[in-house]
XYZ file of C-alpha atoms in Angstrom:
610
model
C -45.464 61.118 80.260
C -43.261 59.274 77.119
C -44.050 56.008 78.831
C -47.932 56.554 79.885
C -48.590 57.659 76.311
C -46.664 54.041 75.036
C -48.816 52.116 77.822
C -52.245 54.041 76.388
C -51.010 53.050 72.705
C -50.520 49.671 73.804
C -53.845 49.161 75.541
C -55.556 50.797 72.015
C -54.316 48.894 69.890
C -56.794 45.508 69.001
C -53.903 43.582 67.018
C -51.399 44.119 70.021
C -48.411 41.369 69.946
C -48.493 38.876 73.159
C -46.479 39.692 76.144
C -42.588 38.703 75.869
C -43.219 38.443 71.981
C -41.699 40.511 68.794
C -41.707 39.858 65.348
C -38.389 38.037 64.195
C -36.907 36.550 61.558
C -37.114 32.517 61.289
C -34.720 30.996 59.387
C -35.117 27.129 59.867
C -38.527 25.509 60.835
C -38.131 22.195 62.677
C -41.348 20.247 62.102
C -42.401 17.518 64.279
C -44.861 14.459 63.288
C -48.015 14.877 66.085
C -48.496 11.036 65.789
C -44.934 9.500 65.598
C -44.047 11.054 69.528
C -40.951 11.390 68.067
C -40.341 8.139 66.456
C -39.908 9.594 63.147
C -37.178 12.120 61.783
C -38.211 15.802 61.920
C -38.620 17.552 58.901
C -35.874 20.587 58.866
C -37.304 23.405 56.536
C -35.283 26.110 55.604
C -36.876 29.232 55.302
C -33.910 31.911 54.821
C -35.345 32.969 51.249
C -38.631 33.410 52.520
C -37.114 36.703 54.922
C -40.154 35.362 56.882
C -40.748 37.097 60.068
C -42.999 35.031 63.088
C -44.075 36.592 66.375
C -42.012 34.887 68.830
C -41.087 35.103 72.412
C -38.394 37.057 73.532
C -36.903 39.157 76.103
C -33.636 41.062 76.404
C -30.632 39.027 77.398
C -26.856 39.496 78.006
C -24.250 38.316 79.987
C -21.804 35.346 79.976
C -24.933 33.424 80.970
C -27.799 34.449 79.066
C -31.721 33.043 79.221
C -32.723 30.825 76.733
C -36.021 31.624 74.975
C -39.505 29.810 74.860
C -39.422 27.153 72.007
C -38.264 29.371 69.423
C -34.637 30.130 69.997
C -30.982 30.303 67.989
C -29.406 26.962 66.525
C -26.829 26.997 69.274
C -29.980 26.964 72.120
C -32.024 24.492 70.428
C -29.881 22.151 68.940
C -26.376 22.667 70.492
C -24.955 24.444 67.226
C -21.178 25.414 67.972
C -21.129 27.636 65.041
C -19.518 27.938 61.540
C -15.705 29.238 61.323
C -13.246 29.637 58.936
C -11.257 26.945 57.261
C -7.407 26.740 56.115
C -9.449 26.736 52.457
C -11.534 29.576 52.904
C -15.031 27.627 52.784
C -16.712 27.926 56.351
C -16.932 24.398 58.436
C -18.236 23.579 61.311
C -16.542 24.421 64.736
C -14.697 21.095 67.066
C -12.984 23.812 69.226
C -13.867 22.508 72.934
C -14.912 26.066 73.896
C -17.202 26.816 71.026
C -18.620 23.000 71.750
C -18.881 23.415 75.310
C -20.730 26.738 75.377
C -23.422 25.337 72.810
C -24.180 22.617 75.267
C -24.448 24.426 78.082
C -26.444 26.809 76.231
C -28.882 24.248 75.011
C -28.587 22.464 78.413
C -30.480 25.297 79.189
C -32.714 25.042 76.112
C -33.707 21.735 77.447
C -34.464 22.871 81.116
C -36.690 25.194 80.071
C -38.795 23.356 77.257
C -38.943 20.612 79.457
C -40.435 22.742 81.867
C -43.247 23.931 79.860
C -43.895 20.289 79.158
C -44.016 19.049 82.330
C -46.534 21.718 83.253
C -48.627 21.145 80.208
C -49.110 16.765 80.039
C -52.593 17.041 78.240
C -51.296 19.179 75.106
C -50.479 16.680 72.543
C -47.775 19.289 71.196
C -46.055 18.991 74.901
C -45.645 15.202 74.651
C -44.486 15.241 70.740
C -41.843 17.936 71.727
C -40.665 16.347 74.822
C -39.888 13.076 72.731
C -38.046 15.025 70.353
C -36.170 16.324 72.982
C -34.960 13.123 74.424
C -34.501 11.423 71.246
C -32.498 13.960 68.734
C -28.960 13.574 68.556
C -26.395 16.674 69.075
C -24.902 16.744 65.673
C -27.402 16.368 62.786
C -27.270 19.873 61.532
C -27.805 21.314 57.180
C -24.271 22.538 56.597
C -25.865 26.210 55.629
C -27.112 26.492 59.163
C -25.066 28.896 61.821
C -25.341 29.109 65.591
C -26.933 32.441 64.886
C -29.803 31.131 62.656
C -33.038 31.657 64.263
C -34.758 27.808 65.105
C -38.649 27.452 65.408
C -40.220 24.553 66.455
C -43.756 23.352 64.769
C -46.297 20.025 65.232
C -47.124 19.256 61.897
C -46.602 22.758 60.502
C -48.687 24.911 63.756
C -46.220 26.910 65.499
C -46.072 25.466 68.869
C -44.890 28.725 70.317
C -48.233 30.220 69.395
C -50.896 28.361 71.713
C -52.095 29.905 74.793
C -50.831 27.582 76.919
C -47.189 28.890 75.837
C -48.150 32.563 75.576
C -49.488 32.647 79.508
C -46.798 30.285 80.597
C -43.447 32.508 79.184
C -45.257 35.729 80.694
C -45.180 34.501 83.469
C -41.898 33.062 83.730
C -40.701 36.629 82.199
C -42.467 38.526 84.449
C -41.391 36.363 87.519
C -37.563 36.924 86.345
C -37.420 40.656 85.495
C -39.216 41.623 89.157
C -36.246 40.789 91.312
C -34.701 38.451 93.077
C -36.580 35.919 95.286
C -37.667 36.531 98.859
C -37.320 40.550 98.373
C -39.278 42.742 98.179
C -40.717 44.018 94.504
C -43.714 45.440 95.159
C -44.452 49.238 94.990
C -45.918 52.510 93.596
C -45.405 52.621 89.773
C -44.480 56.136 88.674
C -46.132 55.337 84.987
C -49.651 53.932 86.023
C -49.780 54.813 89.690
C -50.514 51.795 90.966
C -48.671 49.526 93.751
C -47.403 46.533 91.777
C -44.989 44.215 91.035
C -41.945 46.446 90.082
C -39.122 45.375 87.653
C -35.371 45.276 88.486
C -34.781 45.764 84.498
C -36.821 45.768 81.426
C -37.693 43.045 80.113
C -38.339 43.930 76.211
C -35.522 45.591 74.413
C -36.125 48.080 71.892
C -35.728 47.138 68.474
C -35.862 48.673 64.558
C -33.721 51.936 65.757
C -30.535 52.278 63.536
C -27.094 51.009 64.879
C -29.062 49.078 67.786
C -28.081 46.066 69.303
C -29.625 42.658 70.618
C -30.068 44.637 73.981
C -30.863 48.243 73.272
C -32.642 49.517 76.372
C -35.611 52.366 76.820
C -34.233 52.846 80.301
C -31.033 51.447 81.308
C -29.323 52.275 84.600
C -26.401 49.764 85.475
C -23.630 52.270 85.981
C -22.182 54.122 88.917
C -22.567 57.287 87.246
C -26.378 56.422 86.290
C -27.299 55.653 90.420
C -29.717 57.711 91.758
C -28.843 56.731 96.270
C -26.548 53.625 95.185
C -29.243 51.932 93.592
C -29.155 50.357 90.397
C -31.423 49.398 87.213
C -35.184 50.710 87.973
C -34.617 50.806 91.646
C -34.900 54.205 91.661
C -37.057 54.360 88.686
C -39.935 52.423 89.550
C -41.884 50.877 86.842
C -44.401 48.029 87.155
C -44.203 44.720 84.808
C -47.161 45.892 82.761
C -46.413 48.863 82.343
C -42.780 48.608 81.772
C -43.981 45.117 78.796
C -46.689 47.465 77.430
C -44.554 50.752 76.688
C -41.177 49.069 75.391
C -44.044 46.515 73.091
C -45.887 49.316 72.072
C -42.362 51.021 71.140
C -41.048 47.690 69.371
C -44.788 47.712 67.384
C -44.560 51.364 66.211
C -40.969 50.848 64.842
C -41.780 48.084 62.711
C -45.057 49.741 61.285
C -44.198 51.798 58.029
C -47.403 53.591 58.573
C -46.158 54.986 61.901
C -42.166 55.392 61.321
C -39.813 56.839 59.467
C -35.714 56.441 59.020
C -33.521 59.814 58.808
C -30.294 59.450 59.071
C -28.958 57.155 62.479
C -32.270 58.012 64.130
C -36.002 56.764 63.982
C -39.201 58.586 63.872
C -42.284 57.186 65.134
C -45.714 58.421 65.647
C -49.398 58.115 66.820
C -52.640 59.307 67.954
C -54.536 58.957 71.240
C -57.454 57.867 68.869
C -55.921 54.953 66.721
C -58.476 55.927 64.083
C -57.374 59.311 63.301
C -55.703 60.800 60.222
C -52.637 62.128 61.133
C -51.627 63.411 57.711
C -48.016 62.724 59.043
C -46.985 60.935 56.070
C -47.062 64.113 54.285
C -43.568 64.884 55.345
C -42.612 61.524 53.386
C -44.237 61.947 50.362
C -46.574 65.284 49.711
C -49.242 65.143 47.454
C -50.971 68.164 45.972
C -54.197 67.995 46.631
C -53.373 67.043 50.694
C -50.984 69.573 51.008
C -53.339 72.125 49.510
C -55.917 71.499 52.099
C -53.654 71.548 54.658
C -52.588 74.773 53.386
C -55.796 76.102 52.960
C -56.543 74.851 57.052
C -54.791 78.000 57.571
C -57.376 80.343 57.032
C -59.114 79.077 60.087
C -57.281 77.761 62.677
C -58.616 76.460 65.817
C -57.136 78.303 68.904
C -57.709 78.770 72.276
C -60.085 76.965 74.120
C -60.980 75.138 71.266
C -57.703 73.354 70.983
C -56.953 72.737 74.712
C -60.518 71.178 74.463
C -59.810 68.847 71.318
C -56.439 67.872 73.294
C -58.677 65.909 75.675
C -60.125 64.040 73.025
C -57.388 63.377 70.770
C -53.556 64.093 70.758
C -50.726 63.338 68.422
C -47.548 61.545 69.482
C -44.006 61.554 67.926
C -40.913 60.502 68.835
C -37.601 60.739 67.753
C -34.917 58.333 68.785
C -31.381 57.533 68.437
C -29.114 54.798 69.876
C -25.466 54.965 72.207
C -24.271 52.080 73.209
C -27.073 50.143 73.304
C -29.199 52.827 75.289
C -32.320 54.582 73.880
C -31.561 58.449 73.083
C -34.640 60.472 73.108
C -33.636 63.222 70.860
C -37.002 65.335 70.422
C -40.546 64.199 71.796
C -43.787 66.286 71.344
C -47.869 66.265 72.277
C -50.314 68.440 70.654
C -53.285 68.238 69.771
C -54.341 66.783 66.029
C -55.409 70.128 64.662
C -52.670 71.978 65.984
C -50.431 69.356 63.809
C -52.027 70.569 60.535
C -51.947 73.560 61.260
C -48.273 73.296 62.280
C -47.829 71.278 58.955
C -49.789 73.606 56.823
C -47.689 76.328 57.887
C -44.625 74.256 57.014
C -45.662 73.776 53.753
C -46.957 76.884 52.907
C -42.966 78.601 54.585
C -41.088 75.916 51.840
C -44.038 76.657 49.190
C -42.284 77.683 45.482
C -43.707 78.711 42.492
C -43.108 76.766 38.854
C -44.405 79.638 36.885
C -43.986 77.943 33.575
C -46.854 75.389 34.736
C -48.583 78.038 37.031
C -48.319 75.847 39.785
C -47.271 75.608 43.024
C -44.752 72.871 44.735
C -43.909 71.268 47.698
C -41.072 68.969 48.908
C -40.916 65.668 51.643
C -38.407 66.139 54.546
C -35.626 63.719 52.680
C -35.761 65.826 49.867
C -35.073 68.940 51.266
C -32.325 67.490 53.421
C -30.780 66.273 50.286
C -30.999 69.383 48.633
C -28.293 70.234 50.912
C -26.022 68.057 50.069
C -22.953 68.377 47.577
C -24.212 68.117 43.936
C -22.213 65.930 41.569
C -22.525 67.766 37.967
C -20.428 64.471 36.425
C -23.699 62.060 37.628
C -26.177 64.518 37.534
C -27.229 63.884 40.922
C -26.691 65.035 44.615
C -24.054 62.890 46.668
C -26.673 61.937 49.790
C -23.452 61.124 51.972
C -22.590 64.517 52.188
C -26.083 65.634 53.756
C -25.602 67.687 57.327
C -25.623 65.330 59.862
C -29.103 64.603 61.254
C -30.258 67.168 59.087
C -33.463 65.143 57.744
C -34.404 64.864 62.003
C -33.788 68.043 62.798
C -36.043 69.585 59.809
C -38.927 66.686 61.288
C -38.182 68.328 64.275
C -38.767 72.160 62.828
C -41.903 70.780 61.101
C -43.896 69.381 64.297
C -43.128 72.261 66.681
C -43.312 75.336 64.427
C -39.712 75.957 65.083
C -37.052 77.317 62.915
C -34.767 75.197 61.460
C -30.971 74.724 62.682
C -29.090 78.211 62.403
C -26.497 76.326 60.268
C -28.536 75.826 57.600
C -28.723 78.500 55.508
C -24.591 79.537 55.278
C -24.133 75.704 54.206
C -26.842 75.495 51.751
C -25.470 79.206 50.370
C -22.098 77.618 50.314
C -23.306 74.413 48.469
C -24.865 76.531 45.970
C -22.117 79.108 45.437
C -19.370 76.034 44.902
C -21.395 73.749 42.698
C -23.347 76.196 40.793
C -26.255 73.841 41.013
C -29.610 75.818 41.875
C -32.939 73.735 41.834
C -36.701 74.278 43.221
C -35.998 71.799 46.409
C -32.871 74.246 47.246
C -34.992 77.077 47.049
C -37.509 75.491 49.153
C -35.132 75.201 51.485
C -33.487 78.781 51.030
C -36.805 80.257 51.777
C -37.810 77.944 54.314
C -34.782 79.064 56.058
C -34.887 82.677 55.878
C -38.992 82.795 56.923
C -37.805 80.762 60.124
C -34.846 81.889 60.576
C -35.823 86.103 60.345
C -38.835 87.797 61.403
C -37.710 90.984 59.536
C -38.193 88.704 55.849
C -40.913 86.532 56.471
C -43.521 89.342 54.122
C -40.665 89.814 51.679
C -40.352 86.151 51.144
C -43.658 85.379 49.476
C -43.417 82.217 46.511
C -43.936 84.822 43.759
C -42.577 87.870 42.444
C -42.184 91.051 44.637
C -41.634 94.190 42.496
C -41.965 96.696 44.908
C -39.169 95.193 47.264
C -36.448 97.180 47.630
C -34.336 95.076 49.977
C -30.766 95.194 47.737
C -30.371 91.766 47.831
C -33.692 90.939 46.503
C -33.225 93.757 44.006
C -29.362 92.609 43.111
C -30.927 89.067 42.115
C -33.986 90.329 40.097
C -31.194 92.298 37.891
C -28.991 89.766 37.460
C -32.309 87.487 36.167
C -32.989 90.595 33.691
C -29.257 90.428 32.376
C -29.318 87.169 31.881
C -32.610 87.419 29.940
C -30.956 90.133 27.534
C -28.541 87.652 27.037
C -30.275 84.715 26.037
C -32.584 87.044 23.833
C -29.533 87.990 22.307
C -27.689 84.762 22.069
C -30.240 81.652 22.236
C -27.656 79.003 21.295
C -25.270 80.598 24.288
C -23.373 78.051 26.090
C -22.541 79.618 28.791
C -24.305 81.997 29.694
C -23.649 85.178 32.479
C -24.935 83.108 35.266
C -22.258 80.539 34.736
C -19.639 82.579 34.895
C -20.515 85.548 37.810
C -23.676 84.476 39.726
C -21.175 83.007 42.373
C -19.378 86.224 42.292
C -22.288 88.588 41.994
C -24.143 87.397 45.357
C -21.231 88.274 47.691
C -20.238 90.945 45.808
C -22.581 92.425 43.372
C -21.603 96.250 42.792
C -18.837 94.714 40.868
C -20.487 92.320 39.035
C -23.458 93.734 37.895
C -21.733 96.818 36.909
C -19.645 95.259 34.314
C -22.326 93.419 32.904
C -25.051 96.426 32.581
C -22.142 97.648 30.531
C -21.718 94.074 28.815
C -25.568 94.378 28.122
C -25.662 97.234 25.950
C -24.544 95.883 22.611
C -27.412 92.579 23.275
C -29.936 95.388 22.988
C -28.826 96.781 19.766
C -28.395 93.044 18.677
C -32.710 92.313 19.761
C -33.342 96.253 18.628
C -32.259 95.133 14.938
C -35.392 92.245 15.666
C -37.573 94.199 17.381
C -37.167 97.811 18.364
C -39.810 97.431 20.345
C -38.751 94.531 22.399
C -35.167 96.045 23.237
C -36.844 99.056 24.377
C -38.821 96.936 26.685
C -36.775 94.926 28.212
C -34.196 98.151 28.421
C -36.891 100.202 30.312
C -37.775 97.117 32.754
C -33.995 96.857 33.700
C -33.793 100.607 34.518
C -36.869 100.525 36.625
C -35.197 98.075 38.607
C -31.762 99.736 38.694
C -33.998 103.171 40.336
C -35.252 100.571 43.372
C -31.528 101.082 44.660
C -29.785 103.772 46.265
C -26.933 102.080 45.260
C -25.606 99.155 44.784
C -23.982 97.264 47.596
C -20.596 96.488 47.547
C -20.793 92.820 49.713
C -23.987 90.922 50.918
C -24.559 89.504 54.538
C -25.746 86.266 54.386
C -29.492 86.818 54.725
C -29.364 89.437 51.826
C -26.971 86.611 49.701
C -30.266 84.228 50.120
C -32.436 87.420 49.275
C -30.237 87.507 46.137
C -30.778 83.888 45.421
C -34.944 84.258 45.695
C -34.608 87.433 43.780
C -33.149 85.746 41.151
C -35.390 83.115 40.821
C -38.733 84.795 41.459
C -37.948 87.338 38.338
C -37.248 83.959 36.331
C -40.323 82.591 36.872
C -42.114 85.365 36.389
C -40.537 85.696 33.228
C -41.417 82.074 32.841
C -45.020 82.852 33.324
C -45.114 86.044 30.793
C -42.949 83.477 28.262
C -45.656 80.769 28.466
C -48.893 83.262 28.102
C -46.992 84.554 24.659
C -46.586 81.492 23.397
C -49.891 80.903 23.721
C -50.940 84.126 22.798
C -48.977 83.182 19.390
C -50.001 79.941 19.028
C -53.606 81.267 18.719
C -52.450 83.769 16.154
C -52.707 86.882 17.939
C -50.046 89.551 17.022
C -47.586 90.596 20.132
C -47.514 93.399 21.619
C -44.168 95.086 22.523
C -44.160 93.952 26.407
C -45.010 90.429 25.286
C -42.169 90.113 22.640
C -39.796 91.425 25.301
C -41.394 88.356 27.393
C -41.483 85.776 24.576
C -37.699 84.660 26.015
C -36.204 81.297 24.508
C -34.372 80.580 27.735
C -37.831 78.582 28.845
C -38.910 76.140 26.768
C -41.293 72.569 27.102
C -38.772 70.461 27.400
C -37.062 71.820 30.366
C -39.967 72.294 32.039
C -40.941 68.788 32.085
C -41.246 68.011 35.854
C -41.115 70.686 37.991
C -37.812 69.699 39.684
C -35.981 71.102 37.024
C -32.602 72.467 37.192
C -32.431 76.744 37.052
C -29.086 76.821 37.403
């Protein structure tokens, strides 16, 4: 299914890459004169600055003996380069030991056989004569002291890449696919598994898979070459049969989609591509990456009527969406998630995502959303010193695995939420992406919470951790209406304490909070009285207080805590305003007129709370 879907992409795409090619890196251009036939020196560009990337041939390679390439090939193929090593000085010289020389010969020995090849097969190109000259006429040791064996060589006729005319395209498929289907006088023909066909089979892929972190030259999308991997003794794609065109068109396709930033993404050691069977549709994908408002509301809003049913099953037939997660182990392809649905059923599935993660800023009365890397980071270790969270210490393929939760409606990994508690309760660092992710987590993660956790304030829950955390925002409050130039406030000091154990804790500081409402009464009688009867309504939601907190109520706690801020935040802004326009404050909104939110820490809505 993974490879028919690659072979459809590949056959839908209008700018698809030749057969045998990929897009590489060229570092030196060797240009040839089209009139001298090789009579005149060629013109060595260097292009290393340039990062320019050509589509070239190339095929996977390995071995003590490995094919050279088409034309455009390393320094040691195409011009016998033994390589750079260290000297007794430090400064990097060229190589005279007789194995390093001997292998670069025999290497572009090689070279030679095969470009000479192509020439002999093409005598009416022009280009074929001017390179076959050069071939016979340049000497072994002319090389620019920056170049390494390494360096990536392409050859030109006054500045046209020679490697780009048909007559080279047609000729190194063929010699590819000719290679890769066995060897000579057996048989290679049979049923393809991926297109159904019978065809020309391949002993071994003949594209490797590039653009997935830690891969190597070879990295293979099927790779069978141990005894462990042999399915009835037989090696490679014996026993996996997959035709040449199929097997060029799915690891292309592959190689395309990883080096398209529309259709791939990076997270962690793995890579994340994606597509559509229609390669015009709108996947709304990139939303993950980089959420903007005004998408993510209407994706949001796509929830009101979602297409079920019949109606999806029918769209799948017209369009589908593709993604793919990958990793690499030892130069072999992991497939670590892969999904097909159909394009509404994505933003639906997205919607939902970001309607689970949704927070409210209720100083700006609106609502926000966070990309996958954010939230990932969110749950790494925050560094108070640089103001900033250390991204080595994310979870390990945390960003993937929330990708993964994202696309198939799932609930993200079970670790989650005691590491991102922990992180929180050690570095006393509490912002809107970790609450995205704290209620993200507990709507996935518990059916019994998903109602409780809604993005604004609940004041009839009477869940105790949800409660717990709404008091401790109310003491808090008191204090800062007290004591606006406070330093360190109660939060500082207990929050850590008061979400594991919060009889304790909050206990002590009802007590503490009795003389900072005689200290507002002597204000505003009427404000005290307020904010005294609000925290008494919302002692009488509890029984009693608990003693400890299970982890689901210590997140409760958290989104507690933070929904009565912001609501506070909210009733703060409105009296402002109210003020501002020279209106005289009732008692409620002097209790609400709190100097712990202000403009300036407000200015972006991924402001610190904690």
């Amino acid at each position: 299914m993974l490879l028919q879907s690659l072979v459809r992409q590949a056959d839908s795409r209008q700018e698809d890459t030749p057969e045998y090619y990929l897009a590489r890196r060229v570092m030196w251009q060797i240009d040839l004169s089209g009139t001298g036939m090789g009579s005149t020196e060629p013109l060595v560009i260097d292009l290393r600055q340039e990062g320019r990337k050509i589509t070239a041939p190339y095929t996977g390679r390995s071995g003590s003996k490995p094919a050279p390439l088409l034309l455009a090939d390393t320094a040691q193929f195409a011009l016998a380069h033994p390589g750079l090593i260290k000297g007794p000085d430090g400064e990097r010289t060229l190589s005279i030991g007789s194995v390093d020389v001997t292998k670069a010969r025999t290497r572009h020995a090689a070279y030679r056989d095969l470009v000479t090849s192509w020439c002999d097969d093409h005598p009416h190109l022009s280009q074929a004569q001017t390179v076959s000259a050069w071939l016979n006429s340049q000497p072994l040791n002319a090389w620019p002291l920056e170049m390494d064996k390494d360096h990536l060589i392409a050859i030109s006729v006054d500045g046209e890449w020679i490697h780009d005319l048909p007559e080279a395209k047609s000729w190194w498929a063929e010699k590819v696919k000719k290679a890769k289907s066995g060897k000579t006088g057996k048989a290679n023909q049979g049923l393809c598994l991926v297109c159904g066909h019978v065809m020309p089979l391949l002993s071994t892929l003949p594209v490797p898979i590039k653009g997935i972190p830690n891969s190597g030259m070879n990295t293979q999308l099927v790779c069978l070459n141990q005894p462990a991997h042999f399915r009835a003794g037989t090696k490679q794609l014996g026993a996996t049969p997959i035709c040449v065109d199929c097997g060029t068109k799915s690891a292309t396709a592959l190689n395309t989609l990883l080096a398209d930033p529309e259709h791939r993404a990076f997270a962690d050691d793995s890579a994340i591509v994606w597509w559509t069977r229609d390669p015009d549709s709108d996947t709304s994908m990139w939303t993950l990456r980089d959420p903007q408002p005004e998408e993510v509301a209407q994706l949001v809003a796509g929830l009101r009527h979602p297409q079920r049913g019949r109606d999806v099953l029918t769209v799948l037939d017209e369009d589908a969406f593709y993604a793919l997660t990958l990793r690499v182990n030892t130069n072999r392809v992991i497939v670590a998630d892969w999904i097909t649905i159909p394009v509404p059923e994505l933003k639906q599935r997205l919607g939902t995502w970001f309607a689970d993660q949704q927070t409210w800023d209720g100083w700006n009365n609106i609502y926000t959303y966070w990309s996958v890397w954010r939230l990932a980071l969110a749950c790494a270790r925050w560094d108070k010193h640089k103001n900033k969270y250390i991204d080595t210490t994310v979870p390990k393929h945390l960003q993937a695995d929330l990708t993964k939760a994202a696309l198939h409606g799932a609930a993200p990994p079970a670790h989650l939420l005691p590491v991102l508690l922990q992180r929180i309760r050690a570095d006393h660092h509490l912002d809107r992406p970790r609450l995205a992710l704290l209620r993200l987590a507990l709507i996935r993660n518990t059916t019994r919470h998903k109602e409780l956790c809604v993005p604004q304030l609940n004041p009839q829950s009477t869940e105790p951790g949800y409660v717990c955390g709404r008091i401790m925002a109310m003491l808090e409050a008191i204090q800062r209406k007290a004591m606006p130039k406070v330093n360190t406030t109660i939060t500082d000091k207990y929050l850590s304490t008061a979400v594991v154990s919060p009889r304790a804790v909050l206990t002590r500081l009802r007590i503490g909070a009795r003389p900072h409402l005689r200290t507002i009464g002597r204000a505003s009688e009427p404000a005290a009285k307020a904010m005294d009867n609000r925290l008494r309504d919302v002692f009488d939601l509890l029984d009693t207080i608990p003693a400890h907190l299970s982890t689901e109520q210590q997140a409760l706690f958290i989104l507690g805590y933070d929904h009565q801020r912001a609501h506070s935040a909210r009733a703060a802004a409105q009296a402002i305003k109210a003020r501002e326009g020279g209106k005289e404050l009732a008692a409620e909104q002097q209790a609400d007129a709190l100097p712990e939110v202000s403009a300036e820490d407000t200015e972006s809505s991924d402001s610190t709370l904690w």
